[in-house]
């Protein structure tokens, strides 16, 4: 496959995954600020930090993290490359660039998502309408992924789309774990408090894993339980180990397709081995923040190696 087409598929599905994650983050913050108005600015600041757009936001709004400004910045601001409108535009542009590699169902799902969301996001979203808009964003991204799974051949085209999905998902889950806890929690003295438990529940909601967690653990909300679930649970599609496992298997499919062993495949296998040999006790002993920082660095290195190995062309 041409590197330009492979790169378009990879980034198209990174952007689609990112739009869904943004909607989840905004929804979690919105829900918690309804009952914890005194921490609203901190909550919205943590969401901006999670997206990596803090410097860009403060250049436009100083340190004013009023909910309306943050929501508008994350949903509608075309000058923010991490906003929903920006990433959906990028997803559609990449879909158009790889149009001949996509089934009609996938292309139409992406195009319809762009048309629908660009129309809805023309004007600022009223708070009373926000949950419905966020639900629509999640559904539109899921619709494209459903079209991919339901209509695409299981070949290298499908594999590059999957690589983009799981590189982005691993990055998103790791950032949520890091920022939502280490930036939002006010002080070490709050560890083990009701506020501490609330922050961990917020993390679960941010990745749409609250119900799944309760199926496994009933109502026992503990930091180690949630960290284990989101990092090491092989059954949870949003967990770090699940995402890296999918990257390993997908790169293996590409190795067989192209009759080679890519550097990215070797790197991913070592990445997964290190992750599987880690326990949640090890993570908490060395520090969750330190663990996440190393994970993000390795995931970024893997993404860059994938682009080098398959000669993605911008």
mmCIF file of C-alpha atoms in Angstrom:
data_model
loop_
_atom_site.group_PDB
_atom_site.id
_atom_site.type_symbol
_atom_site.label_atom_id
_atom_site.label_comp_id
_atom_site.label_asym_id
_atom_site.label_seq_id
_atom_site.Cartn_x
_atom_site.Cartn_y
_atom_site.Cartn_z
ATOM 1 C CA UNK A 1 0.000 0.000 0.000
ATOM 2 C CA UNK A 2 1.166 3.546 -0.710
ATOM 3 C CA UNK A 3 2.514 5.265 2.372
ATOM 4 C CA UNK A 4 0.171 8.224 1.823
ATOM 5 C CA UNK A 5 -2.909 5.990 1.889
ATOM 6 C CA UNK A 6 -1.677 4.027 4.896
ATOM 7 C CA UNK A 7 -0.948 7.255 6.745
ATOM 8 C CA UNK A 8 -4.395 8.660 5.916
ATOM 9 C CA UNK A 9 -6.084 5.554 7.312
ATOM 10 C CA UNK A 10 -3.916 5.580 10.436
ATOM 11 C CA UNK A 11 -4.647 9.240 11.188
ATOM 12 C CA UNK A 12 -8.293 9.102 10.186
ATOM 13 C CA UNK A 13 -8.975 6.577 12.936
ATOM 14 C CA UNK A 14 -6.750 8.374 15.429
ATOM 15 C CA UNK A 15 -8.878 11.471 14.941
ATOM 16 C CA UNK A 16 -12.147 9.551 15.205
ATOM 17 C CA UNK A 17 -11.022 7.968 18.471
ATOM 18 C CA UNK A 18 -9.926 11.382 19.721
ATOM 19 C CA UNK A 19 -13.329 12.966 19.041
ATOM 20 C CA UNK A 20 -15.073 10.256 21.049
ATOM 21 C CA UNK A 21 -12.602 10.673 23.898
ATOM 22 C CA UNK A 22 -13.147 14.435 23.968
ATOM 23 C CA UNK A 23 -16.889 13.894 24.262
ATOM 24 C CA UNK A 24 -16.350 11.478 27.168
ATOM 25 C CA UNK A 25 -14.049 13.914 28.967
ATOM 26 C CA UNK A 26 -16.457 16.830 28.627
ATOM 27 C CA UNK A 27 -19.372 14.676 29.749
ATOM 28 C CA UNK A 28 -17.534 13.467 32.870
ATOM 29 C CA UNK A 29 -16.497 17.009 33.808
ATOM 30 C CA UNK A 30 -19.983 18.372 33.179
ATOM 31 C CA UNK A 31 -21.598 15.738 35.386
ATOM 32 C CA UNK A 32 -19.257 16.243 38.321
ATOM 33 C CA UNK A 33 -19.543 20.049 38.209
ATOM 34 C CA UNK A 34 -23.329 19.797 38.505
ATOM 35 C CA UNK A 35 -22.885 18.549 42.079
ATOM 36 C CA UNK A 36 -19.460 19.998 42.931
ATOM 37 C CA UNK A 37 -19.700 23.591 41.753
ATOM 38 C CA UNK A 38 -16.922 24.721 44.089
ATOM 39 C CA UNK A 39 -14.371 22.661 42.126
ATOM 40 C CA UNK A 40 -15.754 23.483 38.664
ATOM 41 C CA UNK A 41 -12.772 25.553 37.481
ATOM 42 C CA UNK A 42 -10.292 22.863 38.592
ATOM 43 C CA UNK A 43 -12.335 20.198 36.841
ATOM 44 C CA UNK A 44 -12.423 22.115 33.561
ATOM 45 C CA UNK A 45 -8.732 22.989 33.867
ATOM 46 C CA UNK A 46 -7.926 19.293 34.202
ATOM 47 C CA UNK A 47 -9.845 18.530 31.009
ATOM 48 C CA UNK A 48 -7.840 21.143 29.096
ATOM 49 C CA UNK A 49 -4.612 19.702 30.539
ATOM 50 C CA UNK A 50 -5.642 16.204 29.465
ATOM 51 C CA UNK A 51 -6.013 17.312 25.853
ATOM 52 C CA UNK A 52 -2.556 18.911 25.893
ATOM 53 C CA UNK A 53 -4.031 22.291 24.917
ATOM 54 C CA UNK A 54 -3.386 24.259 28.119
ATOM 55 C CA UNK A 55 -0.938 26.719 26.573
ATOM 56 C CA UNK A 56 -3.193 27.383 23.577
ATOM 57 C CA UNK A 57 -6.255 27.824 25.794
ATOM 58 C CA UNK A 58 -4.569 30.253 28.188
ATOM 59 C CA UNK A 59 -3.211 32.273 25.273
ATOM 60 C CA UNK A 60 -6.821 32.936 24.294
ATOM 61 C CA UNK A 61 -8.537 32.975 27.700
ATOM 62 C CA UNK A 62 -5.762 33.515 30.267
ATOM 63 C CA UNK A 63 -6.535 31.279 33.271
ATOM 64 C CA UNK A 64 -10.301 31.725 33.071
ATOM 65 C CA UNK A 65 -11.660 28.162 33.061
ATOM 66 C CA UNK A 66 -15.327 29.127 33.003
ATOM 67 C CA UNK A 67 -17.332 26.144 31.764
ATOM 68 C CA UNK A 68 -18.866 27.853 28.732
ATOM 69 C CA UNK A 69 -15.476 28.980 27.435
ATOM 70 C CA UNK A 70 -13.895 25.565 27.946
ATOM 71 C CA UNK A 71 -16.779 23.695 26.311
ATOM 72 C CA UNK A 72 -16.740 26.059 23.328
ATOM 73 C CA UNK A 73 -12.959 25.706 23.016
ATOM 74 C CA UNK A 74 -13.116 21.900 23.075
ATOM 75 C CA UNK A 75 -16.125 21.524 20.802
ATOM 76 C CA UNK A 76 -16.189 24.387 18.316
ATOM 77 C CA UNK A 77 -12.928 26.358 18.225
ATOM 78 C CA UNK A 78 -11.436 25.896 14.753
ATOM 79 C CA UNK A 79 -8.186 27.501 15.989
ATOM 80 C CA UNK A 80 -7.836 24.615 18.449
ATOM 81 C CA UNK A 81 -6.494 21.592 16.518
ATOM 82 C CA UNK A 82 -7.717 19.348 19.363
ATOM 83 C CA UNK A 83 -11.356 20.519 19.244
ATOM 84 C CA UNK A 84 -14.064 18.127 18.076
ATOM 85 C CA UNK A 85 -14.782 20.215 14.984
ATOM 86 C CA UNK A 86 -11.071 20.274 14.083
ATOM 87 C CA UNK A 87 -10.403 16.560 14.573
ATOM 88 C CA UNK A 88 -13.586 15.593 12.699
ATOM 89 C CA UNK A 89 -12.548 17.832 9.814
ATOM 90 C CA UNK A 90 -9.137 16.147 9.810
ATOM 91 C CA UNK A 91 -10.782 12.707 9.936
ATOM 92 C CA UNK A 92 -12.933 13.547 6.921
ATOM 93 C CA UNK A 93 -9.969 14.985 4.985
ATOM 94 C CA UNK A 94 -7.996 11.795 5.623
ATOM 95 C CA UNK A 95 -11.007 9.688 4.628
ATOM 96 C CA UNK A 96 -11.265 11.630 1.384
ATOM 97 C CA UNK A 97 -7.542 11.147 0.730
ATOM 98 C CA UNK A 98 -7.962 7.372 1.141
ATOM 99 C CA UNK A 99 -11.444 7.197 -0.429
ATOM 100 C CA UNK A 100 -10.583 4.402 -2.873
ATOM 101 C CA UNK A 101 -9.434 2.191 0.027
ATOM 102 C CA UNK A 102 -12.731 2.528 1.928
ATOM 103 C CA UNK A 103 -16.077 0.856 1.422
ATOM 104 C CA UNK A 104 -19.029 3.097 0.632
ATOM 105 C CA UNK A 105 -20.426 2.463 4.108
ATOM 106 C CA UNK A 106 -17.282 3.723 5.839
ATOM 107 C CA UNK A 107 -16.942 6.792 3.623
ATOM 108 C CA UNK A 108 -20.623 7.721 4.002
ATOM 109 C CA UNK A 109 -20.454 7.257 7.780
ATOM 110 C CA UNK A 110 -17.478 9.652 8.017
ATOM 111 C CA UNK A 111 -18.977 12.175 5.613
ATOM 112 C CA UNK A 112 -22.370 12.153 7.317
ATOM 113 C CA UNK A 113 -20.700 12.559 10.715
ATOM 114 C CA UNK A 114 -18.817 15.614 9.489
ATOM 115 C CA UNK A 115 -21.917 17.197 7.931
ATOM 116 C CA UNK A 116 -24.061 16.558 11.000
ATOM 117 C CA UNK A 117 -21.524 17.737 13.560
ATOM 118 C CA UNK A 118 -20.450 20.817 11.601
ATOM 119 C CA UNK A 119 -24.108 21.848 11.446
ATOM 120 C CA UNK A 120 -24.789 21.238 15.151
ATOM 121 C CA UNK A 121 -21.581 22.977 16.232
ATOM 122 C CA UNK A 122 -22.189 26.157 14.224
ATOM 123 C CA UNK A 123 -23.431 27.925 17.337
ATOM 124 C CA UNK A 124 -22.424 27.632 21.016
ATOM 125 C CA UNK A 125 -24.051 24.697 22.785
ATOM 126 C CA UNK A 126 -26.468 25.501 25.596
ATOM 127 C CA UNK A 127 -25.814 23.538 28.771
ATOM 128 C CA UNK A 128 -29.250 21.932 28.658
ATOM 129 C CA UNK A 129 -28.401 20.484 25.225
ATOM 130 C CA UNK A 130 -24.826 19.458 26.021
ATOM 131 C CA UNK A 131 -25.489 15.803 27.045
ATOM 132 C CA UNK A 132 -27.399 15.167 23.804
ATOM 133 C CA UNK A 133 -24.664 16.745 21.673
ATOM 134 C CA UNK A 134 -21.924 14.754 23.421
ATOM 135 C CA UNK A 135 -23.927 11.560 22.973
ATOM 136 C CA UNK A 136 -24.241 12.321 19.266
ATOM 137 C CA UNK A 137 -20.478 12.817 18.919
ATOM 138 C CA UNK A 138 -19.819 9.444 20.564
ATOM 139 C CA UNK A 139 -22.410 7.689 18.425
ATOM 140 C CA UNK A 140 -21.098 9.170 15.178
ATOM 141 C CA UNK A 141 -17.564 7.966 15.886
ATOM 142 C CA UNK A 142 -18.878 4.553 16.902
ATOM 143 C CA UNK A 143 -20.939 4.414 13.705
ATOM 144 C CA UNK A 144 -17.807 4.789 11.590
ATOM 145 C CA UNK A 145 -16.045 2.089 13.584
ATOM 146 C CA UNK A 146 -19.087 -0.156 13.151
ATOM 147 C CA UNK A 147 -18.978 0.364 9.386
ATOM 148 C CA UNK A 148 -15.277 -0.529 9.420
ATOM 149 C CA UNK A 149 -15.875 -3.766 11.314
ATOM 150 C CA UNK A 150 -18.947 -4.696 9.307
ATOM 151 C CA UNK A 151 -17.859 -3.993 5.728
ATOM 152 C CA UNK A 152 -14.065 -3.849 5.339
ATOM 153 C CA UNK A 153 -11.881 -6.719 4.212
ATOM 154 C CA UNK A 154 -9.481 -7.968 6.874
ATOM 155 C CA UNK A 155 -6.397 -6.832 5.005
ATOM 156 C CA UNK A 156 -3.700 -4.189 5.406
ATOM 157 C CA UNK A 157 -6.253 -1.377 4.949
ATOM 158 C CA UNK A 158 -8.174 -2.625 7.972
ATOM 159 C CA UNK A 159 -4.929 -3.115 9.901
ATOM 160 C CA UNK A 160 -3.759 0.491 9.475
ATOM 161 C CA UNK A 161 -7.144 1.727 10.674
ATOM 162 C CA UNK A 162 -6.840 -0.472 13.751
ATOM 163 C CA UNK A 163 -3.322 0.732 14.470
ATOM 164 C CA UNK A 164 -4.559 4.315 14.541
ATOM 165 C CA UNK A 165 -7.462 3.415 16.810
ATOM 166 C CA UNK A 166 -5.399 1.673 19.476
ATOM 167 C CA UNK A 167 -2.399 4.020 19.461
ATOM 168 C CA UNK A 168 -4.854 6.838 20.188
ATOM 169 C CA UNK A 169 -6.904 4.879 22.706
ATOM 170 C CA UNK A 170 -3.817 3.920 24.715
ATOM 171 C CA UNK A 171 -2.693 7.538 24.750
ATOM 172 C CA UNK A 172 -6.127 8.797 25.815
ATOM 173 C CA UNK A 173 -6.614 6.344 28.681
ATOM 174 C CA UNK A 174 -3.107 6.977 30.015
ATOM 175 C CA UNK A 175 -3.561 10.759 29.928
ATOM 176 C CA UNK A 176 -6.880 10.533 31.733
ATOM 177 C CA UNK A 177 -5.342 8.384 34.468
ATOM 178 C CA UNK A 178 -2.471 10.806 34.909
ATOM 179 C CA UNK A 179 -4.124 14.195 34.688
ATOM 180 C CA UNK A 180 -7.462 13.484 36.329
ATOM 181 C CA UNK A 181 -5.760 12.231 39.465
ATOM 182 C CA UNK A 182 -2.456 14.052 39.787
ATOM 183 C CA UNK A 183 -3.629 17.479 38.660
ATOM 184 C CA UNK A 184 -7.221 17.538 39.850
ATOM 185 C CA UNK A 185 -6.733 16.091 43.338
ATOM 186 C CA UNK A 186 -5.889 19.134 45.467
ATOM 187 C CA UNK A 187 -3.551 17.685 48.083
ATOM 188 C CA UNK A 188 -1.909 14.526 49.368
ATOM 189 C CA UNK A 189 -4.089 14.854 52.476
ATOM 190 C CA UNK A 190 -7.148 14.129 50.324
ATOM 191 C CA UNK A 191 -5.957 10.600 49.459
ATOM 192 C CA UNK A 192 -8.535 8.126 50.754
ATOM 193 C CA UNK A 193 -11.147 10.852 51.282
ATOM 194 C CA UNK A 194 -14.591 11.068 49.618
ATOM 195 C CA UNK A 195 -13.028 13.541 47.170
ATOM 196 C CA UNK A 196 -10.339 10.985 46.306
ATOM 197 C CA UNK A 197 -12.956 8.305 45.597
ATOM 198 C CA UNK A 198 -14.947 10.776 43.536
ATOM 199 C CA UNK A 199 -11.913 11.495 41.357
ATOM 200 C CA UNK A 200 -11.379 7.796 40.685
ATOM 201 C CA UNK A 201 -15.051 7.411 39.739
ATOM 202 C CA UNK A 202 -14.606 10.349 37.389
ATOM 203 C CA UNK A 203 -11.752 8.492 35.709
ATOM 204 C CA UNK A 204 -14.046 5.512 35.092
ATOM 205 C CA UNK A 205 -16.745 7.737 33.620
ATOM 206 C CA UNK A 206 -14.176 9.486 31.420
ATOM 207 C CA UNK A 207 -13.463 6.227 29.585
ATOM 208 C CA UNK A 208 -17.040 4.869 29.743
ATOM 209 C CA UNK A 209 -15.939 2.015 32.010
ATOM 210 C CA UNK A 210 -17.942 2.661 35.179
ATOM 211 C CA UNK A 211 -20.554 -0.025 34.558
ATOM 212 C CA UNK A 212 -17.962 -2.554 33.423
ATOM 213 C CA UNK A 213 -15.962 -1.926 36.591
ATOM 214 C CA UNK A 214 -19.009 -2.512 38.773
ATOM 215 C CA UNK A 215 -19.718 -5.795 36.996
ATOM 216 C CA UNK A 216 -16.263 -6.944 38.081
ATOM 217 C CA UNK A 217 -16.021 -5.312 41.493
ATOM 218 C CA UNK A 218 -19.626 -4.588 42.485
ATOM 219 C CA UNK A 219 -19.584 -1.306 44.428
ATOM 220 C CA UNK A 220 -16.034 -1.477 45.773
ATOM 221 C CA UNK A 221 -14.335 1.662 44.449
ATOM 222 C CA UNK A 222 -10.615 1.609 45.268
ATOM 223 C CA UNK A 223 -7.661 3.365 43.602
ATOM 224 C CA UNK A 224 -5.775 0.112 43.072
ATOM 225 C CA UNK A 225 -8.864 -1.643 41.757
ATOM 226 C CA UNK A 226 -9.529 1.078 39.197
ATOM 227 C CA UNK A 227 -5.861 1.409 38.234
ATOM 228 C CA UNK A 228 -5.606 -2.358 37.693
ATOM 229 C CA UNK A 229 -8.810 -2.319 35.637
ATOM 230 C CA UNK A 230 -7.730 0.514 33.346
ATOM 231 C CA UNK A 231 -4.089 -0.559 33.023
ATOM 232 C CA UNK A 232 -3.892 -4.348 33.250
ATOM 233 C CA UNK A 233 -7.356 -5.859 32.630
ATOM 234 C CA UNK A 234 -7.098 -7.776 29.348
ATOM 235 C CA UNK A 235 -10.908 -7.869 28.889
ATOM 236 C CA UNK A 236 -11.517 -4.102 28.991
ATOM 237 C CA UNK A 237 -11.294 -2.522 25.501
ATOM 238 C CA UNK A 238 -10.153 0.792 27.000
ATOM 239 C CA UNK A 239 -7.334 -0.656 29.132
ATOM 240 C CA UNK A 240 -3.690 -0.042 28.341
ATOM 241 C CA UNK A 241 -2.818 -3.732 28.110
ATOM 242 C CA UNK A 242 -5.764 -4.385 25.766
ATOM 243 C CA UNK A 243 -4.710 -1.552 23.447
ATOM 244 C CA UNK A 244 -1.068 -2.636 23.327
ATOM 245 C CA UNK A 245 -2.123 -6.270 22.784
ATOM 246 C CA UNK A 246 -4.179 -5.163 19.775
ATOM 247 C CA UNK A 247 -1.215 -3.215 18.421
ATOM 248 C CA UNK A 248 0.997 -6.308 18.728
ATOM 249 C CA UNK A 249 -1.479 -8.592 16.965
ATOM 250 C CA UNK A 250 -2.214 -6.040 14.217
ATOM 251 C CA UNK A 251 1.468 -5.448 13.526
ATOM 252 C CA UNK A 252 1.841 -9.241 13.385
ATOM 253 C CA UNK A 253 -0.826 -9.369 10.657
ATOM 254 C CA UNK A 254 1.079 -6.715 8.696
ATOM 255 C CA UNK A 255 4.361 -8.601 9.143
ATOM 256 C CA UNK A 256 2.766 -11.672 7.575
ATOM 257 C CA UNK A 257 1.107 -9.588 4.849
ATOM 258 C CA UNK A 258 4.420 -7.996 3.848
ATOM 259 C CA UNK A 259 6.643 -10.993 4.704
ATOM 260 C CA UNK A 260 8.810 -9.059 7.132
ATOM 261 C CA UNK A 261 9.351 -8.352 10.809
ATOM 262 C CA UNK A 262 9.039 -4.621 11.273
ATOM 263 C CA UNK A 263 10.932 -2.670 13.909
ATOM 264 C CA UNK A 264 7.550 -1.493 15.185
ATOM 265 C CA UNK A 265 6.446 -5.085 15.714
ATOM 266 C CA UNK A 266 9.560 -5.856 17.773
ATOM 267 C CA UNK A 267 9.117 -2.646 19.762
ATOM 268 C CA UNK A 268 5.434 -3.387 20.446
ATOM 269 C CA UNK A 269 6.151 -6.937 21.611
ATOM 270 C CA UNK A 270 8.714 -5.674 24.124
ATOM 271 C CA UNK A 271 6.274 -2.961 25.224
ATOM 272 C CA UNK A 272 3.554 -5.555 25.865
ATOM 273 C CA UNK A 273 5.948 -7.888 27.674
ATOM 274 C CA UNK A 274 6.968 -5.136 30.084
ATOM 275 C CA UNK A 275 3.334 -4.229 30.676
ATOM 276 C CA UNK A 276 2.238 -7.814 31.361
ATOM 277 C CA UNK A 277 5.088 -8.384 33.812
ATOM 278 C CA UNK A 278 3.980 -5.362 35.859
ATOM 279 C CA UNK A 279 1.613 -5.607 38.821
ATOM 280 C CA UNK A 280 -0.568 -2.848 40.226
ATOM 281 C CA UNK A 281 1.459 -3.067 43.443
ATOM 282 C CA UNK A 282 4.631 -2.331 41.431
ATOM 283 C CA UNK A 283 2.899 0.628 39.796
ATOM 284 C CA UNK A 284 1.786 2.188 43.072
ATOM 285 C CA UNK A 285 5.141 1.512 44.745
ATOM 286 C CA UNK A 286 7.104 3.342 42.043
ATOM 287 C CA UNK A 287 4.360 5.936 41.479
ATOM 288 C CA UNK A 288 1.399 5.958 39.124
ATOM 289 C CA UNK A 289 2.447 9.267 37.601
ATOM 290 C CA UNK A 290 5.942 7.943 36.845
ATOM 291 C CA UNK A 291 4.498 4.781 35.328
ATOM 292 C CA UNK A 292 2.133 6.744 33.093
ATOM 293 C CA UNK A 293 4.902 9.102 31.955
ATOM 294 C CA UNK A 294 6.986 6.111 30.817
ATOM 295 C CA UNK A 295 3.959 4.519 29.151
ATOM 296 C CA UNK A 296 3.161 7.676 27.184
ATOM 297 C CA UNK A 297 6.771 7.949 26.071
ATOM 298 C CA UNK A 298 6.817 4.314 24.878
ATOM 299 C CA UNK A 299 3.462 4.691 23.127
ATOM 300 C CA UNK A 300 4.692 7.824 21.369
ATOM 301 C CA UNK A 301 7.877 6.048 20.309
ATOM 302 C CA UNK A 302 5.839 3.148 18.943
ATOM 303 C CA UNK A 303 3.549 5.468 16.963
ATOM 304 C CA UNK A 304 6.576 7.208 15.454
ATOM 305 C CA UNK A 305 8.176 3.850 14.592
ATOM 306 C CA UNK A 306 4.998 2.694 12.861
ATOM 307 C CA UNK A 307 5.064 5.823 10.708
ATOM 308 C CA UNK A 308 8.740 5.272 9.845
ATOM 309 C CA UNK A 309 8.370 1.561 9.071
ATOM 310 C CA UNK A 310 5.424 2.005 6.742
ATOM 311 C CA UNK A 311 6.658 5.284 5.250
ATOM 312 C CA UNK A 312 3.600 7.352 6.000
ATOM 313 C CA UNK A 313 3.581 10.472 3.839
ATOM 314 C CA UNK A 314 1.774 13.573 5.075
#
